[in-house]
PDB file of C-alpha atoms and ligand atoms in Angstrom:
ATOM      1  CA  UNK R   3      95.916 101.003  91.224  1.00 88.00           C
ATOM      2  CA  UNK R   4      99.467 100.041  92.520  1.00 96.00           C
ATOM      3  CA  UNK R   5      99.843  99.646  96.414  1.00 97.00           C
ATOM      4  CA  UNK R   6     103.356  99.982  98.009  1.00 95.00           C
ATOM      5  CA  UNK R   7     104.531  97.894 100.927  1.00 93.00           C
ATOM      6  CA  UNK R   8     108.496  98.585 102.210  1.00 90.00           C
ATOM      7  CA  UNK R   9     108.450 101.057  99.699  1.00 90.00           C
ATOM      8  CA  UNK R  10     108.653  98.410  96.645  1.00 94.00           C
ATOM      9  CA  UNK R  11     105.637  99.458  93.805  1.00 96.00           C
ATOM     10  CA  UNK R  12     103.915  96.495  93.320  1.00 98.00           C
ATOM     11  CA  UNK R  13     101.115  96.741  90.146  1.00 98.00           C
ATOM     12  CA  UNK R  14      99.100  95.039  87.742  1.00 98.00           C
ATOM     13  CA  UNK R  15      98.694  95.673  83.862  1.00 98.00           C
ATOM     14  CA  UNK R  16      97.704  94.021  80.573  1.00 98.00           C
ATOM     15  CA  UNK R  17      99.633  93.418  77.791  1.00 98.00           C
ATOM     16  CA  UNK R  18     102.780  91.328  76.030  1.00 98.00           C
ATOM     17  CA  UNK R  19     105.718  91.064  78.776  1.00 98.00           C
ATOM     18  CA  UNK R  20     108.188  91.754  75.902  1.00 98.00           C
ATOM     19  CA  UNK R  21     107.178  95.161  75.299  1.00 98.00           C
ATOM     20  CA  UNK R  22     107.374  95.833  79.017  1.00 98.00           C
ATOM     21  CA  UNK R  23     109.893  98.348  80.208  1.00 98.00           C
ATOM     22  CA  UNK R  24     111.936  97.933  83.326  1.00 98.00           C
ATOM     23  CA  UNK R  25     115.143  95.470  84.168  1.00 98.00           C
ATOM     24  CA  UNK R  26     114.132  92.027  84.150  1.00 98.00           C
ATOM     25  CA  UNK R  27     111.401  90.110  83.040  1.00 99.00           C
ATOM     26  CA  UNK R  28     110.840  86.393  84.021  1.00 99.00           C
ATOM     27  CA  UNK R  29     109.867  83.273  81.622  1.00 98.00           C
ATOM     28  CA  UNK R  30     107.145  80.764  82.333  1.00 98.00           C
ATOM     29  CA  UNK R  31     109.609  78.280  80.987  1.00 98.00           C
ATOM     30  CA  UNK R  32     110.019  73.936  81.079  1.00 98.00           C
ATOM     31  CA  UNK R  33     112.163  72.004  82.687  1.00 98.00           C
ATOM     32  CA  UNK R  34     114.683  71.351  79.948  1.00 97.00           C
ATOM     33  CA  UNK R  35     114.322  75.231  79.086  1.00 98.00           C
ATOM     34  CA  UNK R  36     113.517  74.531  75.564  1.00 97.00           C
ATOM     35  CA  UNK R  37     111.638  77.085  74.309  1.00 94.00           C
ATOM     36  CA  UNK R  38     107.644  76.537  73.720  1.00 94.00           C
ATOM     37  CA  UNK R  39     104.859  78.548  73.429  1.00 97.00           C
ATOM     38  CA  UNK R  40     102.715  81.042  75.300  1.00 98.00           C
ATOM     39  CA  UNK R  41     105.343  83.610  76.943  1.00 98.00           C
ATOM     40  CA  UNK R  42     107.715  81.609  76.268  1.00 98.00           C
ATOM     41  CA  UNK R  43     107.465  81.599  72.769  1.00 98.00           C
ATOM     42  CA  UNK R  44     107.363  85.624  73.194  1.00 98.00           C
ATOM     43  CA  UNK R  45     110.493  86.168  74.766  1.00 98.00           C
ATOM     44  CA  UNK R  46     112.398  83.233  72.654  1.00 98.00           C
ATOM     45  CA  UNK R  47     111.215  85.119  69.227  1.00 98.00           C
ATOM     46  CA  UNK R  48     111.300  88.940  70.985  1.00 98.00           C
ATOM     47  CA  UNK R  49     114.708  87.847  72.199  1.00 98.00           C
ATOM     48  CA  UNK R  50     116.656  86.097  69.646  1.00 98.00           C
ATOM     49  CA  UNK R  51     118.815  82.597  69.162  1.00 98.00           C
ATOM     50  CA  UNK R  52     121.090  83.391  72.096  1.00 98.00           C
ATOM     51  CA  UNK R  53     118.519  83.026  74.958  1.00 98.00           C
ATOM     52  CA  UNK R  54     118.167  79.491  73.761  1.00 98.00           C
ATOM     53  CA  UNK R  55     122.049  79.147  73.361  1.00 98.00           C
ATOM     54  CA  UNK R  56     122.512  80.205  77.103  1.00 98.00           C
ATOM     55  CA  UNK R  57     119.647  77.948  78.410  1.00 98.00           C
ATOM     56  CA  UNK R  58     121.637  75.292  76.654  1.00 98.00           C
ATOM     57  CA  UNK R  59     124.504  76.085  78.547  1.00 98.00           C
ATOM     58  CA  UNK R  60     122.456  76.214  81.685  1.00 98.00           C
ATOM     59  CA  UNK R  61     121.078  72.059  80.453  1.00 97.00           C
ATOM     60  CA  UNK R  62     124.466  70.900  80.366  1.00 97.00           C
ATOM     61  CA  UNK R  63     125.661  72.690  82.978  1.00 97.00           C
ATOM     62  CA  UNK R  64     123.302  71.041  85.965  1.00 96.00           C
ATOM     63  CA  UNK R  65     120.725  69.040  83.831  1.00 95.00           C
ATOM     64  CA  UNK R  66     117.831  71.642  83.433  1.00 95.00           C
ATOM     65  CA  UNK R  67     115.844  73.688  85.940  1.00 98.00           C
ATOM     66  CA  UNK R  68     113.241  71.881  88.487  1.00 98.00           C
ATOM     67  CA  UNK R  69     109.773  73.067  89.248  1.00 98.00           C
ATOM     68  CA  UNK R  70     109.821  75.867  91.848  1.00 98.00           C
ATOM     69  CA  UNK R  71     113.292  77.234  90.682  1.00 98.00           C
ATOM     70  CA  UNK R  72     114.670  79.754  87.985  1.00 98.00           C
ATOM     71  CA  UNK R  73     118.280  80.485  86.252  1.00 98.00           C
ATOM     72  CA  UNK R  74     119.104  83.572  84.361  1.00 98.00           C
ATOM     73  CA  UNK R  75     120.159  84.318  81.366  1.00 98.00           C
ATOM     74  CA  UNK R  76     120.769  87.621  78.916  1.00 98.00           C
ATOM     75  CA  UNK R  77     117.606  88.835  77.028  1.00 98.00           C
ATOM     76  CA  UNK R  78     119.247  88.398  73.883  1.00 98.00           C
ATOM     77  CA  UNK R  79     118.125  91.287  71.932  1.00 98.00           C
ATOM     78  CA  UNK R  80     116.008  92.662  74.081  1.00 98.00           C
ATOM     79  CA  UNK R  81     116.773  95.813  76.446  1.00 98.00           C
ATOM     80  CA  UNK R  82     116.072  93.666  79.921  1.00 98.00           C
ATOM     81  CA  UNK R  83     119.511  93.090  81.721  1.00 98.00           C
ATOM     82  CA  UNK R  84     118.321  89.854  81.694  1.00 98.00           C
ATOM     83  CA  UNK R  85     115.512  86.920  81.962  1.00 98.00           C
ATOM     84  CA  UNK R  86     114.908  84.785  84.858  1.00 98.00           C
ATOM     85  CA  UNK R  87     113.882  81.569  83.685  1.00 98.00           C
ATOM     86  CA  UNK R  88     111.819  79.957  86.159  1.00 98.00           C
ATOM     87  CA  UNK R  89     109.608  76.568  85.768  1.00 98.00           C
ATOM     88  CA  UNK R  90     105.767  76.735  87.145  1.00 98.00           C
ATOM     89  CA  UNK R  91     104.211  73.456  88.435  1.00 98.00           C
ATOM     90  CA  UNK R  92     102.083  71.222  85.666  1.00 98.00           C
ATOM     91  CA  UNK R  93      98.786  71.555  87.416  1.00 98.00           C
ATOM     92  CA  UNK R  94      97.563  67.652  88.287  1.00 98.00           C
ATOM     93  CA  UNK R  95      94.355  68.510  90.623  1.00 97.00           C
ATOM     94  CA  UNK R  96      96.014  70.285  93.419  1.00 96.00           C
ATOM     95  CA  UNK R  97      97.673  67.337  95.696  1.00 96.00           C
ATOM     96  CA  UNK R  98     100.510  67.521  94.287  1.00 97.00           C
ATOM     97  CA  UNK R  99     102.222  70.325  96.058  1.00 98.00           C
ATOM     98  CA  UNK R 100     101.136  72.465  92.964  1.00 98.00           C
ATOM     99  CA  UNK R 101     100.589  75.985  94.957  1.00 98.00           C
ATOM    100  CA  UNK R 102     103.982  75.703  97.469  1.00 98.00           C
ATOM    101  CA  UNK R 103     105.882  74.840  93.678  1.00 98.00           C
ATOM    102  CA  UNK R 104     104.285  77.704  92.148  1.00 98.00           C
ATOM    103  CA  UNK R 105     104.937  79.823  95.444  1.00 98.00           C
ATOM    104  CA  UNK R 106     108.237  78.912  95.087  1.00 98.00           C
ATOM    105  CA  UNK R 107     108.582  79.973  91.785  1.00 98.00           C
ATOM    106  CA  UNK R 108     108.049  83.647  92.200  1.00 98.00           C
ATOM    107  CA  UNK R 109     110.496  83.413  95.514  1.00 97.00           C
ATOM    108  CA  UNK R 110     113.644  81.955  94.058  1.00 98.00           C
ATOM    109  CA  UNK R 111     112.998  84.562  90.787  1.00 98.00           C
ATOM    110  CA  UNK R 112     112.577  87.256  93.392  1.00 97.00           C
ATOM    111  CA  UNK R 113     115.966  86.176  95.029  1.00 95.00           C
ATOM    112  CA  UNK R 114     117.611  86.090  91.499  1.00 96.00           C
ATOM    113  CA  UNK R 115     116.305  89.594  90.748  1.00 97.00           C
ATOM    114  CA  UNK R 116     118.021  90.836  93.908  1.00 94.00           C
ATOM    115  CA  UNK R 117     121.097  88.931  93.210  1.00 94.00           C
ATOM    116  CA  UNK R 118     121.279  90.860  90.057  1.00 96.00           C
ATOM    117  CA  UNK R 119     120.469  94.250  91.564  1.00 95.00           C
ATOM    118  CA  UNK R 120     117.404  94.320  89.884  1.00 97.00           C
ATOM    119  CA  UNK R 121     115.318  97.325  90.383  1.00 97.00           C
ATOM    120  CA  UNK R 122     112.282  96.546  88.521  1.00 98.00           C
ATOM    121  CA  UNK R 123     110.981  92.776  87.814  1.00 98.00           C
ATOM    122  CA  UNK R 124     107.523  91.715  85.842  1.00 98.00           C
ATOM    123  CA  UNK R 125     106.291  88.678  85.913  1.00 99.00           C
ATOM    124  CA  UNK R 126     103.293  86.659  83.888  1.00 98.00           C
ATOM    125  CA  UNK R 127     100.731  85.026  85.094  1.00 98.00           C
ATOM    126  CA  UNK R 128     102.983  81.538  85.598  1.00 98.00           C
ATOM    127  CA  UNK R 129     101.533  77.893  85.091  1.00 98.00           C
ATOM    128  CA  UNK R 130      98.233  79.150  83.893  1.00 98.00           C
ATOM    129  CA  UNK R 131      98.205  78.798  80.859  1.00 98.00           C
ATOM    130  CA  UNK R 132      99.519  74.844  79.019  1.00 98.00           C
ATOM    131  CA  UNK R 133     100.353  73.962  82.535  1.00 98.00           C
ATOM    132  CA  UNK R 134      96.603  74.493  83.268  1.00 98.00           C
ATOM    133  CA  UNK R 135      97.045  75.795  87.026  1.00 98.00           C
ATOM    134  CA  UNK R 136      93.447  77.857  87.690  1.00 98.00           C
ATOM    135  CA  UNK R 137      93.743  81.298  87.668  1.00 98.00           C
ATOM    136  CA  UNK R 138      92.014  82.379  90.677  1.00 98.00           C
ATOM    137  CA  UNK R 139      94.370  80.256  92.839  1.00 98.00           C
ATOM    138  CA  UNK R 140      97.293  81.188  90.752  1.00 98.00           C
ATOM    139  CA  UNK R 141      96.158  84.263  91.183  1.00 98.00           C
ATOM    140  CA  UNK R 142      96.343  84.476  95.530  1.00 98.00           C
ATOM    141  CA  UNK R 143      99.763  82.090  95.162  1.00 98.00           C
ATOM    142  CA  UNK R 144     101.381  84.911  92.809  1.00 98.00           C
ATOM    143  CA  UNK R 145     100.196  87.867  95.026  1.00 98.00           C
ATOM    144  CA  UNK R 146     100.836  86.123  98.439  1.00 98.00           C
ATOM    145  CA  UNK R 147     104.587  84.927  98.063  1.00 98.00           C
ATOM    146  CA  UNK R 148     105.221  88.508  96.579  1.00 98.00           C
ATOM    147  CA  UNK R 149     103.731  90.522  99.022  1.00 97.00           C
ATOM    148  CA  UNK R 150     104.988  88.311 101.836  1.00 96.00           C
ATOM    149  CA  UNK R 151     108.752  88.297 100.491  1.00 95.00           C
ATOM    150  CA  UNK R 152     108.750  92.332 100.236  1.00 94.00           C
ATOM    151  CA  UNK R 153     107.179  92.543 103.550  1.00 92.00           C
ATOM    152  CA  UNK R 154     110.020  90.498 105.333  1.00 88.00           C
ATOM    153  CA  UNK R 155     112.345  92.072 102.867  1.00 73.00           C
ATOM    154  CA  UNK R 156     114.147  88.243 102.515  1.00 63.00           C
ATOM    155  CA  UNK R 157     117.238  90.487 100.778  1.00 63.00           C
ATOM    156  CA  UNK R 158     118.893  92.885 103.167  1.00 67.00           C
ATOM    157  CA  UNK R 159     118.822  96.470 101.594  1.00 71.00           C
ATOM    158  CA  UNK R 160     116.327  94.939  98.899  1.00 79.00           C
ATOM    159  CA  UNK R 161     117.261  96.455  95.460  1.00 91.00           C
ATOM    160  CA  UNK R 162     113.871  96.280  93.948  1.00 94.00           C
ATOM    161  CA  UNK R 163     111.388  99.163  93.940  1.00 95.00           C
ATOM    162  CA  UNK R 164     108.688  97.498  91.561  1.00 97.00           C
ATOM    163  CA  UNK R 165     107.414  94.637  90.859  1.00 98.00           C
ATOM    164  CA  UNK R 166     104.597  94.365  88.014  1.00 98.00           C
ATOM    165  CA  UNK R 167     102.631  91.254  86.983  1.00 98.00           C
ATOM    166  CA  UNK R 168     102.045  91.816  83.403  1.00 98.00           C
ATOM    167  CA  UNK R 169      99.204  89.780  82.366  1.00 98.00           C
ATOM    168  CA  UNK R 170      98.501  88.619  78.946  1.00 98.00           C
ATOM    169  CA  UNK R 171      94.925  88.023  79.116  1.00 96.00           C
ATOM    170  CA  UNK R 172      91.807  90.393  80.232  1.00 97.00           C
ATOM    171  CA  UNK R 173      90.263  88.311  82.569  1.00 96.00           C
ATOM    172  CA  UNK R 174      93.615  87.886  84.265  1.00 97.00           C
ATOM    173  CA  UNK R 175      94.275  91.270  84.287  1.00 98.00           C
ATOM    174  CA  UNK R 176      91.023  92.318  86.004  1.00 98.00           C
ATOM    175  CA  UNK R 177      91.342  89.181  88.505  1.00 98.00           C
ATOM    176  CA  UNK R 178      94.710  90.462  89.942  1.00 98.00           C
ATOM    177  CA  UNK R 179      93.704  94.216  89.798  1.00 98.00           C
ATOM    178  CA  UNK R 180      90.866  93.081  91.971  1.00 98.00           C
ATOM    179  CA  UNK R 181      92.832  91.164  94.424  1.00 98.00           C
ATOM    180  CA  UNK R 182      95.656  93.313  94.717  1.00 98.00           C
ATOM    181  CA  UNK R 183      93.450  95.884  95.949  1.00 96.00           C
ATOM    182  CA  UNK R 184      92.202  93.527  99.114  1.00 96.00           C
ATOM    183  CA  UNK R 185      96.544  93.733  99.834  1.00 93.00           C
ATOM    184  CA  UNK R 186      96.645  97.331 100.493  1.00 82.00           C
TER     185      UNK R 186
HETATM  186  N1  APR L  17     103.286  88.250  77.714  1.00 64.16           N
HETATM  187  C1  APR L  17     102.756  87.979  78.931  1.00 64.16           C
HETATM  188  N2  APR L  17     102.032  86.884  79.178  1.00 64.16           N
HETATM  189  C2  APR L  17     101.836  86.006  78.170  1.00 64.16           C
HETATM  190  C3  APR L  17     102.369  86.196  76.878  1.00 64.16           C
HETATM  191  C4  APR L  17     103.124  87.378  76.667  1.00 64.16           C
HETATM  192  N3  APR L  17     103.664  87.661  75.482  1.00 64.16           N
HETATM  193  N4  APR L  17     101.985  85.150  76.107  1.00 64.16           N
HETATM  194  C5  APR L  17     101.252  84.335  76.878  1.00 64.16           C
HETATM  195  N5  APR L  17     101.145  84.841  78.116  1.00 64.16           N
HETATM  196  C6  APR L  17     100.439  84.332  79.300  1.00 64.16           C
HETATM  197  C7  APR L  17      99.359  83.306  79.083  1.00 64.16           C
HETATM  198  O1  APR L  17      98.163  83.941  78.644  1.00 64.16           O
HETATM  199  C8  APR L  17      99.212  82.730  80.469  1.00 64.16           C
HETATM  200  O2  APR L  17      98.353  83.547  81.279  1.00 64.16           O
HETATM  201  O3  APR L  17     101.362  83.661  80.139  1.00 64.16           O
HETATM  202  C9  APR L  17     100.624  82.836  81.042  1.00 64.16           C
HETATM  203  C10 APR L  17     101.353  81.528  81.188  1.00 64.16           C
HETATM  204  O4  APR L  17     101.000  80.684  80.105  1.00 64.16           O
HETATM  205  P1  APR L  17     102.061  79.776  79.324  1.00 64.16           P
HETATM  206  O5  APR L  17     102.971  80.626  78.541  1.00 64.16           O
HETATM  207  O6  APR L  17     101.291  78.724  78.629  1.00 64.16           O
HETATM  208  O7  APR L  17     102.960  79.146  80.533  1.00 64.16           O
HETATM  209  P2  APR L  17     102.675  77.901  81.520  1.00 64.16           P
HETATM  210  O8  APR L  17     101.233  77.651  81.744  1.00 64.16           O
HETATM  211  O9  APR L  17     103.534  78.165  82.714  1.00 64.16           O
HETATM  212  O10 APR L  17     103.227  76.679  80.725  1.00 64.16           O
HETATM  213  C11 APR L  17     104.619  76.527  80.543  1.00 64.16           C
HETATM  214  O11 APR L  17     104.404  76.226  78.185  1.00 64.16           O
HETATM  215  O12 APR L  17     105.348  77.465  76.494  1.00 64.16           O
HETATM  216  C12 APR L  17     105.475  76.340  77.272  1.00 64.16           C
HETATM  217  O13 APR L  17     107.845  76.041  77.388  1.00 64.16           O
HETATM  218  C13 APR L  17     106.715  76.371  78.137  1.00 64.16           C
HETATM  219  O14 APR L  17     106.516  74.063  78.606  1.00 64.16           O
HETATM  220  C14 APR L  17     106.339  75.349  79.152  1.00 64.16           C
HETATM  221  C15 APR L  17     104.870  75.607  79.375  1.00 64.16           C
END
């Protein structure tokens, strides 16, 4: 079931991110943004050759993307106004700053959805799957920084009324359904 805080939808469901409907969709992408596997894969193939011609741009613009932060760029073939690009922490046993990068993550893609009127915004389950990050931590990180950025409502007159977390995976999809519930 969705819940709704500041009157922004926010809900869970299974499937592939690229057949999901709504105005931007965001990448679990690498810091060069060279397109790999898992999601990323998906949108790069769903998508077409000039998502990877714009993330080149974006490399030689400023030298790639760090972990924690996103860039945009069209979705190609794809409906979306556009994909936000955003790089999840490698997971290395948790003292490396891992959940605050991954936090971080769905913040700055948040602020680049508003900064692109976005309305709608889904998001996968970022870092867990090559970058190994465990899912039941992932999990609270994803939910907290989103529920806590459309409670303060970061973006004055926030654009976005929903924000889904399309997850690929069953288990995933049942973890987040779970926890979102203890949110509303
Ligand atoms: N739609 C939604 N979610 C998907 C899809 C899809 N089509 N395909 C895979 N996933 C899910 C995975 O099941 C996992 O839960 O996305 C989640 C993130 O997994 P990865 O895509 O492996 O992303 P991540 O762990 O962040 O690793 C990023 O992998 O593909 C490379 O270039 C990418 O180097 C980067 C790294």
């Amino acid at each position: 079931m969705p819940i709704t805080v500041n009157h922004v939808v926010i809900s869970v469901s299974q499937g592939d991110i690229t057949a999901w409907q709504g105005d931007m969709i965001v990448n679990a992408s690498n810091s060069g943004l060279y397109g790999g596997g898992g999601v990323d894969g998906a949108i790069h193939r769903a998508g077409g050759p000039r998502i990877a011609e714009e993330c080149a741009v974006i490399r030689q613009k400023q030298g790639g993307v760090l972990p924690g932060e996103a860039a945009v760029t069209s979705a190609g073939i794809m409906t979306f106004r556009g994909v936000i690009h955003t790089v999840g922490p490698i997971w290395k046993g948790g003292n490396a700053g891992e959940p605050m990068i991954l936090a971080n993550c769905y913040t700055n893609s948040l602020d680049l959805a508003c900064a692109h009127e976005a309305h709608s915004i889904a998001f996968p389950n970022i870092s867990t799957g090559i970058y190994n990050f465990p899912k039941e931590l992932a999990c609270k990180v994803a939910l907290d920084s989103v529920i806590q950025y459309v409670r303060q409502r970061r973006i004055p007159g926030l654009p976005l009324q929903r924000i889904e977390f399309v997850c690929f995976e069953r288990d995933n999809a049942d973890l987040y359904k779970a926890t979102l519930k203890t949110y509303s």
